[in-house]
GROMACS .gro file of C-alpha atoms in nm:
model
  145
    1MET     CA    1   1.157  -0.351   0.967
    2SER     CA    2   1.055   0.011   0.994
    3SER     CA    3   1.020   0.249   1.281
    4PRO     CA    4   0.672   0.292   1.428
    5PRO     CA    5   0.457   0.552   1.254
    6ARG     CA    6   0.490   0.901   1.388
    7HIS     CA    7   0.168   1.076   1.471
    8ARG     CA    8   0.100   1.417   1.611
    9ALA     CA    9  -0.009   1.413   1.973
   10ARG     CA   10  -0.381   1.442   2.025
   11SER     CA   11  -0.483   1.792   2.120
   12PRO     CA   12  -0.700   1.836   2.430
   13ARG     CA   13  -0.939   2.026   2.200
   14GLU     CA   14  -1.004   1.717   1.985
   15THR     CA   15  -1.348   1.574   2.037
   16ALA     CA   16  -1.480   1.226   1.963
   17LEU     CA   17  -1.569   1.348   1.615
   18SER     CA   18  -1.251   1.539   1.542
   19VAL     CA   19  -1.106   1.538   1.193
   20PRO     CA   20  -0.732   1.611   1.201
   21GLN     CA   21  -0.631   1.832   0.909
   22HIS     CA   22  -0.302   1.652   0.833
   23LEU     CA   23  -0.470   1.323   0.736
   24ARG     CA   24  -0.657   1.202   0.427
   25TYR     CA   25  -0.987   1.013   0.457
   26THR     CA   26  -1.215   0.764   0.283
   27TRP     CA   27  -1.592   0.733   0.248
   28ASP     CA   28  -1.556   0.417   0.464
   29HIS     CA   29  -1.434   0.621   0.764
   30GLU     CA   30  -1.067   0.532   0.745
   31TRP     CA   31  -0.773   0.772   0.759
   32LEU     CA   32  -0.432   0.770   0.594
   33LEU     CA   33  -0.113   0.943   0.694
   34VAL     CA   34   0.102   0.942   0.381
   35ASP     CA   35   0.479   0.975   0.419
   36ALA     CA   36   0.743   0.899   0.154
   37GLY     CA   37   0.523   0.664  -0.049
   38ASN     CA   38   0.395   0.473   0.254
   39ALA     CA   39   0.071   0.523   0.442
   40THR     CA   40  -0.032   0.449   0.798
   41VAL     CA   41  -0.400   0.348   0.809
   42GLY     CA   42  -0.661   0.359   1.085
   43ILE     CA   43  -1.030   0.418   1.145
   44THR     CA   44  -1.164   0.764   1.220
   45ALA     CA   45  -1.307   0.889   1.547
   46PHE     CA   46  -1.646   0.895   1.371
   47ALA     CA   47  -1.618   0.519   1.303
   48ALA     CA   48  -1.481   0.455   1.652
   49GLN     CA   49  -1.779   0.630   1.810
   50ALA     CA   50  -2.021   0.431   1.592
   51LEU     CA   51  -1.858   0.101   1.695
   52GLY     CA   52  -1.861   0.187   2.064
   53ASP     CA   53  -1.621  -0.095   2.151
   54VAL     CA   54  -1.387  -0.327   1.962
   55VAL     CA   55  -1.350  -0.685   2.080
   56HIS     CA   56  -1.160  -0.834   1.785
   57LEU     CA   57  -0.964  -0.721   1.481
   58ARG     CA   58  -0.870  -0.913   1.169
   59LEU     CA   59  -0.597  -0.718   0.990
   60PRO     CA   60  -0.433  -0.799   0.657
   61ALA     CA   61  -0.112  -1.002   0.681
   62VAL     CA   62   0.224  -0.840   0.618
   63GLY     CA   63   0.317  -0.889   0.252
   64THR     CA   64  -0.046  -0.905   0.138
   65ARG     CA   65  -0.142  -0.697  -0.163
   66VAL     CA   66  -0.461  -0.498  -0.108
   67GLU     CA   67  -0.674  -0.308  -0.358
   68ALA     CA   68  -0.832   0.029  -0.285
   69GLY     CA   69  -1.195  -0.009  -0.183
   70GLU     CA   70  -1.181  -0.386  -0.132
   71ALA     CA   71  -1.229  -0.563   0.201
   72CYS     CA   72  -0.898  -0.648   0.367
   73GLY     CA   73  -0.999  -0.722   0.727
   74ALA     CA   74  -1.272  -0.689   0.985
   75ILE     CA   75  -1.351  -0.506   1.307
   76SER     CA   76  -1.583  -0.673   1.558
   77SER     CA   77  -1.783  -0.496   1.825
   78PRO     CA   78  -2.011  -0.672   2.075
   79THR     CA   79  -2.307  -0.619   1.841
   80ALA     CA   80  -2.165  -0.631   1.487
   81VAL     CA   81  -1.879  -0.721   1.257
   82GLY     CA   82  -1.775  -0.453   1.009
   83GLU     CA   83  -1.553  -0.486   0.707
   84LEU     CA   84  -1.222  -0.301   0.697
   85TYR     CA   85  -1.164  -0.166   0.346
   86ALA     CA   86  -0.827  -0.087   0.194
   87PRO     CA   87  -0.808   0.292   0.157
   88ALA     CA   88  -0.537   0.258  -0.109
   89SER     CA   89  -0.378  -0.008  -0.328
   90GLY     CA   90  -0.043  -0.153  -0.232
   91GLU     CA   91   0.147  -0.398  -0.017
   92VAL     CA   92   0.098  -0.428   0.359
   93LEU     CA   93   0.432  -0.350   0.524
   94GLU     CA   94   0.344  -0.373   0.892
   95VAL     CA   95   0.048  -0.431   1.123
   96ASN     CA   96  -0.004  -0.290   1.470
   97THR     CA   97   0.062  -0.608   1.669
   98ALA     CA   98  -0.006  -0.426   1.997
   99LEU     CA   99  -0.376  -0.432   1.907
  100ALA     CA  100  -0.393  -0.813   1.931
  101GLY     CA  101  -0.403  -0.794   2.310
  102ALA     CA  102  -0.580  -0.459   2.334
  103PRO     CA  103  -0.819  -0.402   2.040
  104GLY     CA  104  -1.001  -0.131   2.237
  105VAL     CA  105  -0.709   0.103   2.173
  106VAL     CA  106  -0.858   0.153   1.826
  107ILE     CA  107  -1.150   0.329   1.997
  108ALA     CA  108  -0.954   0.504   2.272
  109ALA     CA  109  -0.686   0.650   2.042
  110PRO     CA  110  -0.797   0.614   1.679
  111TYR     CA  111  -0.547   0.868   1.541
  112THR     CA  112  -0.243   0.767   1.743
  113LEU     CA  113  -0.185   0.432   1.917
  114GLY     CA  114  -0.486   0.275   1.743
  115TRP     CA  115  -0.338   0.276   1.392
  116LEU     CA  116  -0.408  -0.052   1.209
  117PHE     CA  117  -0.146  -0.114   0.940
  118ARG     CA  118   0.116   0.045   0.715
  119LEU     CA  119   0.097   0.019   0.341
  120ARG     CA  120   0.339   0.080   0.054
  121VAL     CA  121   0.108   0.299  -0.151
  122GLU     CA  122   0.065   0.242  -0.523
  123ASN     CA  123  -0.264   0.420  -0.572
  124ILE     CA  124  -0.479   0.638  -0.348
  125ALA     CA  125  -0.806   0.663  -0.535
  126GLY     CA  126  -1.058   0.914  -0.410
  127ALA     CA  127  -0.900   1.012  -0.078
  128LEU     CA  128  -1.082   1.302   0.084
  129SER     CA  129  -0.942   1.613   0.246
  130ALA     CA  130  -1.022   1.673   0.613
  131ASP     CA  131  -1.279   1.939   0.522
  132ALA     CA  132  -1.456   1.713   0.272
  133TYR     CA  133  -1.462   1.427   0.522
  134ALA     CA  134  -1.597   1.651   0.799
  135ALA     CA  135  -1.876   1.768   0.566
  136TYR     CA  136  -1.956   1.406   0.480
  137CYS     CA  137  -1.977   1.311   0.851
  138ALA     CA  138  -2.205   1.609   0.918
  139HIS     CA  139  -2.429   1.496   0.633
  140VAL     CA  140  -2.438   1.136   0.761
  141GLN     CA  141  -2.527   1.255   1.113
  142GLY     CA  142  -2.796   1.480   0.972
  143ASP     CA  143  -2.949   1.185   0.789
  144GLY     CA  144  -2.968   0.993   1.117
  145ARG     CA  145  -2.757   0.708   0.980
   0.00000   0.00000   0.00000
């Protein structure tokens, strides 16, 4: 189908709450790497830290149409199940099948090997810059949520 998404290597300076500048973000703690009308999607390090561990993933099926802001999957930790929301509207092109046998990679490498799916983007409504997302995370942490 398509070649695997290309991501920049994780810098040793990145912390658990890092916010890479080259990505776009959502209020639901997902990231997008947009390239030639397609987007690779994953959860942020902030979300990964909040989950603590991932034991199961339910990702949208290839060919599925998703709508920005609507639930399209789920992420299960030992203590909770969280919804996965589509960060943009479009058609799912590919899912990270490697995660089926190793869902914990989402936590260990959220910005690289832990990507979730690729999407043919039709609409990216309300995507945040890295700086705006970092400010949002700081606000959420300050609120104790």
